[in-house]
PDB file of C-alpha atoms in Angstrom:
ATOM      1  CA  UNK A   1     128.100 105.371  99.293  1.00  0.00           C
ATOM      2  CA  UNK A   2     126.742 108.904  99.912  1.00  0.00           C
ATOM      3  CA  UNK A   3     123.555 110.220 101.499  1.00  0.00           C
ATOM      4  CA  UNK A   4     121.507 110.496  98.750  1.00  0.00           C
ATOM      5  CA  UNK A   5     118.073 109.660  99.214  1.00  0.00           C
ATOM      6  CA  UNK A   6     116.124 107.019  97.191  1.00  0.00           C
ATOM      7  CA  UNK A   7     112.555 106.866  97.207  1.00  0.00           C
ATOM      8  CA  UNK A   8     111.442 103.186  95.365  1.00  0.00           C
ATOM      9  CA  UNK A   9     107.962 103.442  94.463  1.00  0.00           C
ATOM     10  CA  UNK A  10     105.874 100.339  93.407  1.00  0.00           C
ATOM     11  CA  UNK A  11     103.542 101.312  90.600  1.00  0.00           C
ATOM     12  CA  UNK A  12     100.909  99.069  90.466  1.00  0.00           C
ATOM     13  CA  UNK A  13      97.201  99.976  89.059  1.00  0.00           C
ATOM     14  CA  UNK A  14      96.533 103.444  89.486  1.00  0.00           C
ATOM     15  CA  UNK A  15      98.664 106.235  88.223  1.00  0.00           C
ATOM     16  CA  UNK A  16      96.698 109.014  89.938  1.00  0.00           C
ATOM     17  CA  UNK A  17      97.744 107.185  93.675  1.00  0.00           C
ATOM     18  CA  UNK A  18     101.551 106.935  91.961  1.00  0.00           C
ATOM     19  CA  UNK A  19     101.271 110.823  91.072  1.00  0.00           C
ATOM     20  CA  UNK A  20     100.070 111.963  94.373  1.00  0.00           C
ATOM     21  CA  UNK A  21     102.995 110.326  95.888  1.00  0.00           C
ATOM     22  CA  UNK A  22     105.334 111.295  93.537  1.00  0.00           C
ATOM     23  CA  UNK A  23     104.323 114.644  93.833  1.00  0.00           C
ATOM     24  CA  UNK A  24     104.910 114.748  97.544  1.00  0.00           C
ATOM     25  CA  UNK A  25     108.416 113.986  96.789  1.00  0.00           C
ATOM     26  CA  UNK A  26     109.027 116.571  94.754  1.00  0.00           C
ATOM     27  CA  UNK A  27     107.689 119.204  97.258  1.00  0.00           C
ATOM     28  CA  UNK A  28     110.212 117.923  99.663  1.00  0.00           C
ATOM     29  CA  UNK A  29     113.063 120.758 100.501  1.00  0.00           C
ATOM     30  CA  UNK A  30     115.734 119.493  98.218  1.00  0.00           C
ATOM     31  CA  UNK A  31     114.436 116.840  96.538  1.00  0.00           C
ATOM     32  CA  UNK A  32     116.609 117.798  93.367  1.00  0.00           C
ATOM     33  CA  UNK A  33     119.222 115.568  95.584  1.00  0.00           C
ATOM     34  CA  UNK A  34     116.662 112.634  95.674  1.00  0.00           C
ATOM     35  CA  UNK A  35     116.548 109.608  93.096  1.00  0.00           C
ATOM     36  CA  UNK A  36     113.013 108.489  92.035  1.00  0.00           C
ATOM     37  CA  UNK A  37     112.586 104.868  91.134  1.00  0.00           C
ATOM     38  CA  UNK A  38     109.569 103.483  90.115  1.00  0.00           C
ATOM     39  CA  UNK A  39     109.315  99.962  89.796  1.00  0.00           C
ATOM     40  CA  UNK A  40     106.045  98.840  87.235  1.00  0.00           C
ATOM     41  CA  UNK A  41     104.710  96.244  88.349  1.00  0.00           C
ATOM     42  CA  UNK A  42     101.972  95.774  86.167  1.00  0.00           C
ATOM     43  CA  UNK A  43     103.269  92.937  84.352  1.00  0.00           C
ATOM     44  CA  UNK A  44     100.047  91.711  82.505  1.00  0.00           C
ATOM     45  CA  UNK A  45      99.981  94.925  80.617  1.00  0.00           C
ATOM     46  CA  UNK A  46     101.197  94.891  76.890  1.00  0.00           C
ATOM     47  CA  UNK A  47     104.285  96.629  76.097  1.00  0.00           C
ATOM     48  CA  UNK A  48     102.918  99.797  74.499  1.00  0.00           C
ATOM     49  CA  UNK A  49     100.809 100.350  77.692  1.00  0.00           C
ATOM     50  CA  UNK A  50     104.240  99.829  79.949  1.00  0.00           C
ATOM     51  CA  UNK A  51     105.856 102.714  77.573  1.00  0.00           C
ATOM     52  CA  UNK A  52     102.576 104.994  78.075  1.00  0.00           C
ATOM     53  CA  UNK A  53     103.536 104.794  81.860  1.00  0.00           C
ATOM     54  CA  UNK A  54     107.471 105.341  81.753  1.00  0.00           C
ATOM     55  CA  UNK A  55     106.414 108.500  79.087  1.00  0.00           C
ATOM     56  CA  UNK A  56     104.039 109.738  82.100  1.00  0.00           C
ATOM     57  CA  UNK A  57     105.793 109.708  84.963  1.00  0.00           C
ATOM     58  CA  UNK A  58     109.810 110.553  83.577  1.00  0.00           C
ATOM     59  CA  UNK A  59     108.926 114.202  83.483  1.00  0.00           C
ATOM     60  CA  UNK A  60     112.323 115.084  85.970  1.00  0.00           C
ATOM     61  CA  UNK A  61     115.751 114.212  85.350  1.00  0.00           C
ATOM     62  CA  UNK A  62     115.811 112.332  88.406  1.00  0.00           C
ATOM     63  CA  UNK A  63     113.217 109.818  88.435  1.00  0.00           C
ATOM     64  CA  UNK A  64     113.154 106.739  86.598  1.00  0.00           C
ATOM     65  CA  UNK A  65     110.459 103.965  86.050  1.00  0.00           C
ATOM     66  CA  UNK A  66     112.154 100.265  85.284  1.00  0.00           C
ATOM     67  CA  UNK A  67     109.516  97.350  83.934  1.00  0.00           C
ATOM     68  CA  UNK A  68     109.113  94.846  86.426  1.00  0.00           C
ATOM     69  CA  UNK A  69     109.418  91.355  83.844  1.00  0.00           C
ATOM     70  CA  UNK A  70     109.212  88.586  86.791  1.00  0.00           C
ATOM     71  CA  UNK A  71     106.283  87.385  88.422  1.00  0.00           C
ATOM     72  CA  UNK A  72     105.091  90.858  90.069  1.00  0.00           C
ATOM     73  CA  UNK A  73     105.806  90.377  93.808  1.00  0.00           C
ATOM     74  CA  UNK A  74     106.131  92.759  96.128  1.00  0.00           C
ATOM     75  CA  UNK A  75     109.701  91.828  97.614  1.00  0.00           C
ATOM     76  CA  UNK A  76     110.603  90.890  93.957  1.00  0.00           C
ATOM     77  CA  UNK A  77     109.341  94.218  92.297  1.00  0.00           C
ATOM     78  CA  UNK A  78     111.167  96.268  95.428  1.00  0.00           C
ATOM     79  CA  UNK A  79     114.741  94.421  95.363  1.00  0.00           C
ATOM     80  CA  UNK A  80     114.813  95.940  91.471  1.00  0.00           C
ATOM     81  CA  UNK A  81     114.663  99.200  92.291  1.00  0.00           C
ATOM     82  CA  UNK A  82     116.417  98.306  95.499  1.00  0.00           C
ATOM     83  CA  UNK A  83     119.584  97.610  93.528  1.00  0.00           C
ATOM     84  CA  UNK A  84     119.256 100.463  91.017  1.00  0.00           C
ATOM     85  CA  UNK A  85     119.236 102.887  93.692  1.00  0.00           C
ATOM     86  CA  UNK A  86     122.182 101.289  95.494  1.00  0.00           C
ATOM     87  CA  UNK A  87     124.104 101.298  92.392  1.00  0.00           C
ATOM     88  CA  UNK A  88     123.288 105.039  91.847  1.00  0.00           C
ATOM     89  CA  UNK A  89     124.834 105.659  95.102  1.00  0.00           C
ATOM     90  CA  UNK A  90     121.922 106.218  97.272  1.00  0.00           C
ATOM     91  CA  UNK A  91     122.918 105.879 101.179  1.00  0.00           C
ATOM     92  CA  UNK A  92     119.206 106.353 102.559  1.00  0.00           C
ATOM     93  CA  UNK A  93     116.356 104.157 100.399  1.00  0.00           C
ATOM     94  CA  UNK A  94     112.481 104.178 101.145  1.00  0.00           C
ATOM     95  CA  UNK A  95     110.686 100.976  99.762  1.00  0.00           C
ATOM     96  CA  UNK A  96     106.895 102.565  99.137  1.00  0.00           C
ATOM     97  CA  UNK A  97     103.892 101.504  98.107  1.00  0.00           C
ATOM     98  CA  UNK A  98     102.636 104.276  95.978  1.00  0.00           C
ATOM     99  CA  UNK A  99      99.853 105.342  98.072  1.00  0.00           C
ATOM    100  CA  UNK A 100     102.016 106.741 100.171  1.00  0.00           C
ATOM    101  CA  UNK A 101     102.024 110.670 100.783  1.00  0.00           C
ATOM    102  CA  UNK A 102     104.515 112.816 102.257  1.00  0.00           C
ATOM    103  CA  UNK A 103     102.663 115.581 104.311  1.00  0.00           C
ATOM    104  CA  UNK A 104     106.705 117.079 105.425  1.00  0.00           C
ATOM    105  CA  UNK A 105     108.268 119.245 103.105  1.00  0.00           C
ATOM    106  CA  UNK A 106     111.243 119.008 105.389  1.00  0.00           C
ATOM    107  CA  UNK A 107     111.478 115.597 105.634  1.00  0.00           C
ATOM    108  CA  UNK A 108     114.701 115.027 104.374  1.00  0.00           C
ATOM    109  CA  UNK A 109     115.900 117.276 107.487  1.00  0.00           C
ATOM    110  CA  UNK A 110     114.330 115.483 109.623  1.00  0.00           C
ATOM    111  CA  UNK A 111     115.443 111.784 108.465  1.00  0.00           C
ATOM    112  CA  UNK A 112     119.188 112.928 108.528  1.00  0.00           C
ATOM    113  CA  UNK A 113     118.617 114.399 112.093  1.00  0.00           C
ATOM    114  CA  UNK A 114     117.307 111.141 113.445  1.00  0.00           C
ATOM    115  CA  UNK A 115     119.671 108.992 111.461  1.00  0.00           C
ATOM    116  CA  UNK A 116     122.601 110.870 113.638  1.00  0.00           C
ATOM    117  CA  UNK A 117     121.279 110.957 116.435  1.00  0.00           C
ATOM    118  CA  UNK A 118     121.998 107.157 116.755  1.00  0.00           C
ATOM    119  CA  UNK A 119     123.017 104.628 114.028  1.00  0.00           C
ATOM    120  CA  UNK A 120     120.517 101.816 112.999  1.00  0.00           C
ATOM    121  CA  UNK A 121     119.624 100.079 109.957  1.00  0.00           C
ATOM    122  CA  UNK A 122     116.134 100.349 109.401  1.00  0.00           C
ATOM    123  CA  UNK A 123     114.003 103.641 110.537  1.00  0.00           C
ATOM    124  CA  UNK A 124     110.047 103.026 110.603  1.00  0.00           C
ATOM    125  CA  UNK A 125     107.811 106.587 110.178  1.00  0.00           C
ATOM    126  CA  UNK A 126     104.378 107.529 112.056  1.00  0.00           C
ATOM    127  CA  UNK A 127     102.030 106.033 109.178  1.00  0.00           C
ATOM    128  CA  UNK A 128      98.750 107.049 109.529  1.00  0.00           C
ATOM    129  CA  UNK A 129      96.311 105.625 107.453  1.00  0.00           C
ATOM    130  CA  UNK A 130      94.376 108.043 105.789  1.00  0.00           C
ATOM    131  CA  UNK A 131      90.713 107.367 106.047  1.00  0.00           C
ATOM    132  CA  UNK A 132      91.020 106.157 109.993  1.00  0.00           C
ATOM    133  CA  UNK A 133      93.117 107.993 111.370  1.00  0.00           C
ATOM    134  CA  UNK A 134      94.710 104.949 113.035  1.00  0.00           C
ATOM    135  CA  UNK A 135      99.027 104.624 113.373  1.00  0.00           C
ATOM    136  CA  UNK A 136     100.237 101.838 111.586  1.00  0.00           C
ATOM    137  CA  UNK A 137     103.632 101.204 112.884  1.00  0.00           C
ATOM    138  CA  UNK A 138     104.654  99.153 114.915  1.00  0.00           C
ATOM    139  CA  UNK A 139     103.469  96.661 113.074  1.00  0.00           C
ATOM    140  CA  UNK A 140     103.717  94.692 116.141  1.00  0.00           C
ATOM    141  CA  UNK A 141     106.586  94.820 119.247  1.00  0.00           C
ATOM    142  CA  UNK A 142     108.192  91.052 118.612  1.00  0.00           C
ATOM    143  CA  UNK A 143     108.434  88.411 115.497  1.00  0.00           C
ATOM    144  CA  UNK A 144     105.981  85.816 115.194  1.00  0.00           C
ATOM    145  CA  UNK A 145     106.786  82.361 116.659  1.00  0.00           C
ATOM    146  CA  UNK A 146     106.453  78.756 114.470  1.00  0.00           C
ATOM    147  CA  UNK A 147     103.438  78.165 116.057  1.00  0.00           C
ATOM    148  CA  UNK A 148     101.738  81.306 115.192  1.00  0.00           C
ATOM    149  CA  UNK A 149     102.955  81.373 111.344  1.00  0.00           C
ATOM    150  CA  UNK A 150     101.646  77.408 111.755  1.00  0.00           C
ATOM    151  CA  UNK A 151      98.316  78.701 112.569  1.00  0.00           C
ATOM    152  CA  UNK A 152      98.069  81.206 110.573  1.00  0.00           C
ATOM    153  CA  UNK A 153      98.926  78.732 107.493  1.00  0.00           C
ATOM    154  CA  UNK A 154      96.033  76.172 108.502  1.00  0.00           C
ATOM    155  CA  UNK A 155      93.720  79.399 109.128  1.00  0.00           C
ATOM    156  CA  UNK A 156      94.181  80.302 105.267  1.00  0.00           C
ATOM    157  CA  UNK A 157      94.237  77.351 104.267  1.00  0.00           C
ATOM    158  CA  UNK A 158      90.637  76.387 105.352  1.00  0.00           C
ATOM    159  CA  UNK A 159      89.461  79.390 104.371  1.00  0.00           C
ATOM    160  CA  UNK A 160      89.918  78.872 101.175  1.00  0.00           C
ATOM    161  CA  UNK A 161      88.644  75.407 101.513  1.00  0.00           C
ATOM    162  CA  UNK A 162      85.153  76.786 102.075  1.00  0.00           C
ATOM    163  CA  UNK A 163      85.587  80.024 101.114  1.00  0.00           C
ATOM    164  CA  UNK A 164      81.834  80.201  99.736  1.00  0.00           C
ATOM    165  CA  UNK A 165      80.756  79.564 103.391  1.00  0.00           C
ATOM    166  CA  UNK A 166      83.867  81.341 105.288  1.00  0.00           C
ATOM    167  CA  UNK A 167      83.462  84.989 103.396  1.00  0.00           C
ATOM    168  CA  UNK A 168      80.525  86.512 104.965  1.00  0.00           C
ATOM    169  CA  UNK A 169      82.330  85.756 108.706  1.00  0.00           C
ATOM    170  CA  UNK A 170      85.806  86.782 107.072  1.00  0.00           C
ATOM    171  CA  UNK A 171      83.800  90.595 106.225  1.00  0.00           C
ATOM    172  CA  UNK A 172      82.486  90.666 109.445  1.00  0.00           C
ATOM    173  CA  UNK A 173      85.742  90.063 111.511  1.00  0.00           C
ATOM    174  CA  UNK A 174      87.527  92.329 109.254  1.00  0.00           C
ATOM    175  CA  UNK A 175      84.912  95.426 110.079  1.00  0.00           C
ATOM    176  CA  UNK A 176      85.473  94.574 113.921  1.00  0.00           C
ATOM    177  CA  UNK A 177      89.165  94.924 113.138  1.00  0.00           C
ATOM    178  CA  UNK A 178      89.056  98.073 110.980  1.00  0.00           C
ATOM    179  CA  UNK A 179      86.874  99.926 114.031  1.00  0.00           C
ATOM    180  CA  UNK A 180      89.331  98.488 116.424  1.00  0.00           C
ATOM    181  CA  UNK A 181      92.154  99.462 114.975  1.00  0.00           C
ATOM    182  CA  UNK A 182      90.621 103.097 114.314  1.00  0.00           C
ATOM    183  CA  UNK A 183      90.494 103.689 118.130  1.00  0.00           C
ATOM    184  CA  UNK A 184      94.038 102.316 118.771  1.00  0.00           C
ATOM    185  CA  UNK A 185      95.870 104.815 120.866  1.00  0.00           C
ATOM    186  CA  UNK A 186      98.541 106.616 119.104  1.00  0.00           C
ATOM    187  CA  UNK A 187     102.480 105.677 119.434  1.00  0.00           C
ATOM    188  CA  UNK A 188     103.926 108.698 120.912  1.00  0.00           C
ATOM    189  CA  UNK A 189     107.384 107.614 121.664  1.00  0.00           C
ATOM    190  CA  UNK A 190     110.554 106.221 119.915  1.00  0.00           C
ATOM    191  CA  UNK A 191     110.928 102.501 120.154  1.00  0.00           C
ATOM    192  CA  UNK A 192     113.373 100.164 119.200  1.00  0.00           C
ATOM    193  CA  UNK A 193     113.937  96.332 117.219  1.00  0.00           C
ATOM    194  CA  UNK A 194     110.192  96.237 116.367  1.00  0.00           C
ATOM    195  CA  UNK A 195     108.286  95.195 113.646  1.00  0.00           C
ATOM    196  CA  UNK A 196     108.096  97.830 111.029  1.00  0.00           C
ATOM    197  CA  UNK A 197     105.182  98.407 109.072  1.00  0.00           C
ATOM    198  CA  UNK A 198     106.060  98.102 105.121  1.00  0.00           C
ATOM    199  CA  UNK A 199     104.223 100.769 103.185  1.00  0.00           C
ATOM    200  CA  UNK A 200     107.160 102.953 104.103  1.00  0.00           C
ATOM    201  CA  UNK A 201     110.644 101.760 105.031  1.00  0.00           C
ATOM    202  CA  UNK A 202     113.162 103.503 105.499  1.00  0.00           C
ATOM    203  CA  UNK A 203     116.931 101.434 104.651  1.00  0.00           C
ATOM    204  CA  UNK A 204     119.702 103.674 106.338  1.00  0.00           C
ATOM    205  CA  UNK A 205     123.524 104.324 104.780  1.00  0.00           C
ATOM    206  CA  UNK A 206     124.480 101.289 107.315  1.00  0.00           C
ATOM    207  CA  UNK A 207     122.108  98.786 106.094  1.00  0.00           C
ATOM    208  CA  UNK A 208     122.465 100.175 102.161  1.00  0.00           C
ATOM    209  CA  UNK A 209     126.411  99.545 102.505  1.00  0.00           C
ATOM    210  CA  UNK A 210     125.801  95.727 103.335  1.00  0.00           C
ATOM    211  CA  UNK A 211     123.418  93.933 102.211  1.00  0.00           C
ATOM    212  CA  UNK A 212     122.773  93.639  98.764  1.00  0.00           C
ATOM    213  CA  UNK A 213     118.944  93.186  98.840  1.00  0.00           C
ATOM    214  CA  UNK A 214     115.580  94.791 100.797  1.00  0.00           C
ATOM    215  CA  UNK A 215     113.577  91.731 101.016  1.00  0.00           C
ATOM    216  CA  UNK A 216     115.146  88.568 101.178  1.00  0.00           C
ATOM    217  CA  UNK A 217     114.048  85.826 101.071  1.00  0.00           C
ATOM    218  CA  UNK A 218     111.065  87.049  99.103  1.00  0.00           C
ATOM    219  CA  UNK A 219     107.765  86.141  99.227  1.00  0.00           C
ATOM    220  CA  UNK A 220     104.473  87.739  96.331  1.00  0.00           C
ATOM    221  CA  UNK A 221     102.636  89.857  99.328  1.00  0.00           C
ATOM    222  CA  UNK A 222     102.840  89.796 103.017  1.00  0.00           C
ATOM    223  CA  UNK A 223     104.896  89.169 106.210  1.00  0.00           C
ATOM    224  CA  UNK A 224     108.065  90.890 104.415  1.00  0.00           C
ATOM    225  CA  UNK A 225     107.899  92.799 107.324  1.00  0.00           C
ATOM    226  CA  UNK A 226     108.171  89.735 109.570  1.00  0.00           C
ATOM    227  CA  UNK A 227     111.080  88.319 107.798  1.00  0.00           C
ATOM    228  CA  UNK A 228     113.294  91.889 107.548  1.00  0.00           C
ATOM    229  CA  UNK A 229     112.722  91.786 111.144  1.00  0.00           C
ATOM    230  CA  UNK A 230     113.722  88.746 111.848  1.00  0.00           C
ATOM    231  CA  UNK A 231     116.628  88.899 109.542  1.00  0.00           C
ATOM    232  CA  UNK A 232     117.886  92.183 111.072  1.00  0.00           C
ATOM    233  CA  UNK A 233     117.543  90.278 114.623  1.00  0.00           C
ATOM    234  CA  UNK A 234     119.845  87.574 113.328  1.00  0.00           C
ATOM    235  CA  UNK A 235     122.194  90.104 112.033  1.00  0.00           C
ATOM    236  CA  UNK A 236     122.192  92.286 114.963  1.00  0.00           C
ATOM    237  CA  UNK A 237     120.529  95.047 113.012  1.00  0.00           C
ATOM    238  CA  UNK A 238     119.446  97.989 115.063  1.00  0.00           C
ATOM    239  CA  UNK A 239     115.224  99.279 114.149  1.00  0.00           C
ATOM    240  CA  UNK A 240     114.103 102.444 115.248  1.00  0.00           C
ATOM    241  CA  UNK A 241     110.591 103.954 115.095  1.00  0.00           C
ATOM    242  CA  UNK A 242     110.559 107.157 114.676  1.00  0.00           C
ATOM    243  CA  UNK A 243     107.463 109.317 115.239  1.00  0.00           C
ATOM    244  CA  UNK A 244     109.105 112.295 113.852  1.00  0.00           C
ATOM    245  CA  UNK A 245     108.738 111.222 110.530  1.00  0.00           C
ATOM    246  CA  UNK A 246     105.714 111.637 109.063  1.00  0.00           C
ATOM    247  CA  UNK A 247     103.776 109.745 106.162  1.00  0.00           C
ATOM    248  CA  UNK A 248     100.066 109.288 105.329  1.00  0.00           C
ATOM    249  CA  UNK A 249      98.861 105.738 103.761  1.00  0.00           C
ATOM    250  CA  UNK A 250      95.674 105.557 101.234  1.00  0.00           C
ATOM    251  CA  UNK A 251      95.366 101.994 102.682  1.00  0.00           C
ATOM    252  CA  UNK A 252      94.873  99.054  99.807  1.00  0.00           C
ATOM    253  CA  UNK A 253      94.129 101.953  97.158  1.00  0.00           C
ATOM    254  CA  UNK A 254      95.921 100.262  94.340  1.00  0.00           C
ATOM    255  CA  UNK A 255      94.441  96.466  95.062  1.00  0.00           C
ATOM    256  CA  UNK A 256      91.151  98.267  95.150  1.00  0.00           C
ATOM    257  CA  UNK A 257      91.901  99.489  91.805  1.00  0.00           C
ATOM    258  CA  UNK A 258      92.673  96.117  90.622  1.00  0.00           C
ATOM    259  CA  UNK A 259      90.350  94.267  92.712  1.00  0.00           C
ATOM    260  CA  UNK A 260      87.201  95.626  92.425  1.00  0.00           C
ATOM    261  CA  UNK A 261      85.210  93.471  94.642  1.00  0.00           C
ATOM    262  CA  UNK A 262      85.422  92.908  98.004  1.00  0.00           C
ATOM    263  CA  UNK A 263      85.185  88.915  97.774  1.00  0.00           C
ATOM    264  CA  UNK A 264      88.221  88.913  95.139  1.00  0.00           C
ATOM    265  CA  UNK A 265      90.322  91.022  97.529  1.00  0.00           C
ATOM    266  CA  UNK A 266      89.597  89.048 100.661  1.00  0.00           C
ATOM    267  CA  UNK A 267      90.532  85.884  98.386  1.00  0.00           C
ATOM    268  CA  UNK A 268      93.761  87.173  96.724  1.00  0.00           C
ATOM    269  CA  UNK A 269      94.745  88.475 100.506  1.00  0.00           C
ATOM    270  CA  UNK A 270      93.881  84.542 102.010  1.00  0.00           C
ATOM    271  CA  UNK A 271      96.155  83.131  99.356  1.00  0.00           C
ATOM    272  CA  UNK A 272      99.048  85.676  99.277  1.00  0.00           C
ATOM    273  CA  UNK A 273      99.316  85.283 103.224  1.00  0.00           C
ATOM    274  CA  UNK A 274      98.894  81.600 103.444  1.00  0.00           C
ATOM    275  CA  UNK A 275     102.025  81.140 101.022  1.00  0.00           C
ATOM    276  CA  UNK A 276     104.221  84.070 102.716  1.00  0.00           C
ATOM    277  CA  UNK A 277     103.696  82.404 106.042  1.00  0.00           C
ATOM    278  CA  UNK A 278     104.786  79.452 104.668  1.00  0.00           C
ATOM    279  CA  UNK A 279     108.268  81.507 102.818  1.00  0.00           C
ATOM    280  CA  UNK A 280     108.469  82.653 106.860  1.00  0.00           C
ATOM    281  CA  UNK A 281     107.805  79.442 108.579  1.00  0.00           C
ATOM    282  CA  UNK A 282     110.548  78.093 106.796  1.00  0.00           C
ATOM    283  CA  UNK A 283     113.340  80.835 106.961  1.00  0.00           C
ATOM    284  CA  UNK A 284     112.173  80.921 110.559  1.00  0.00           C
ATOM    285  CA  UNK A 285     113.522  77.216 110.912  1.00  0.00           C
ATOM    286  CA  UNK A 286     116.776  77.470 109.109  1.00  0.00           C
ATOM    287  CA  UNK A 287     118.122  79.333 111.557  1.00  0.00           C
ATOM    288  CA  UNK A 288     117.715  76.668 114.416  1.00  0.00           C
TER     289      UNK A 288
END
């Protein structure tokens, strides 16, 4: 295992948002030494349509798109091009959504600075999203308990018991949270054993050499986060965040591409966090 650098990129409904990211990459100081994975996720597409994309985006010797055939989940899509990249020899892989931008062209410097300055397993970057301004990471400071995963389940679940009725409340909460999260002071200093945010993770050569997956146990969408950190906790993983680092999020750009109203967005995010709280809940539990 070396310190090559794997960037995993999951491709999913927009190839201008995959380009831009892809493209930030490649302005990186010695990105020739990087490995490019894109993971397609777009699994309802037909097969000449899947080709169209590989054709696109393999224009340098080092990046690669693989098909994603399973069901199209996040953890699912990322553990592919998880284990290409660890088979390639990569000591350092990023899991990214692909609206992701790098605004450091010497990030690569930077991420092998931190990385010796003290040994961990997971390193977390300054996210900022792009349109607010606001830092995304930490996600939050501690895991969440059974009871909280428990009420977030029955939350979701009535909401989409009367979702006709519960929508126009859901909108208006989730305005009050976008403007409170916009003022949300910044995080200025390095913290450890949080919970990362996942549109950019960062798996060091220590975490790379053991374990043979990113997300596990998976879940389609949401609280991956939740379970790497609880999973590191068990394993006496070491997670830094690391303001240093620098990366700029385009916040829900590729569901907005595929979800082009707000009401079946607000629906597919009620379902996809109901059932990963419930993939949580229960890894949560077998470890009592």
């Amino acid at each position: 295992m070396d310190n090559r650098v794997g960037f995993v990129i999951l491709h999913y409904g927009d190839m201008t948002t995959t380009d831009n990211c892809v493209q930030s990459i490649l302005r990186m100081v010695g990105w020739e030494q990087t490995l490019i994975v894109i993971v397609d996720n777009e699994v309802q597409r037909s097969a000449e349509e899947r080709e169209s994309t590989r054709r696109h985006f393999e224009t340098q010797s080092n990046i690669i798109v693989l098909k994603n055939d399973g069901k199209g989940g996040f953890s699912e899509a990322n553990n592919l091009g998880y284990t290409y990249a660890r088979d390639e020899g990569c000591g350092f892989i990023l899991m990214l959504n692909n609206d992701i931008v790098f605004p450091q062209k010497d990030f690569l410097q930077i991420l092998a600075c931190e990385y010796q300055k003290k040994k961990c397993y997971v390193l977390a970057p300054d996210i900022v999203k792009a349109h607010t301004q606001e830092h995304q990471n930490p996600l939050d400071t501690r895991i969440r308990t059974e009871k909280e995963a428990m009420h977030t389940i029955r939350l979701n679940r009535a909401a989409l018991a009367l979702f006709p009725l519960s929508y126009p409340y859901l909108r208006r909460w989730d305005r009050r949270e976008t403007e409170r999260c916009t003022i949300q002071k910044k995080q200025t200093e390095p913290c450890e054993n949080i919970v990362p945010f996942g549109a950019c993770l960062i798996l060091t050569p220590a975490f790379v050499a053991e374990q043979k997956k990113a997300f596990q146990p998976e879940t389609m969408f949401f609280y991956e986060e939740y379970i790497l950190a609880l999973r590191c906790q068990r394993l006496g993983y070491l997670i830094r965040y690391v303001p240093q680092l620098k990366a700029l999020h385009e916040s829900g750009a590729a569901t907005r591409h595929t979800y082009h109203t707000s009401i079946s967005q607000m629906k597919f995010r009620l379902e996809r966090t109901r059932d990963a709280a419930e993939v949580y809940l229960q890894y949560l539990r077998s470890g009592r």
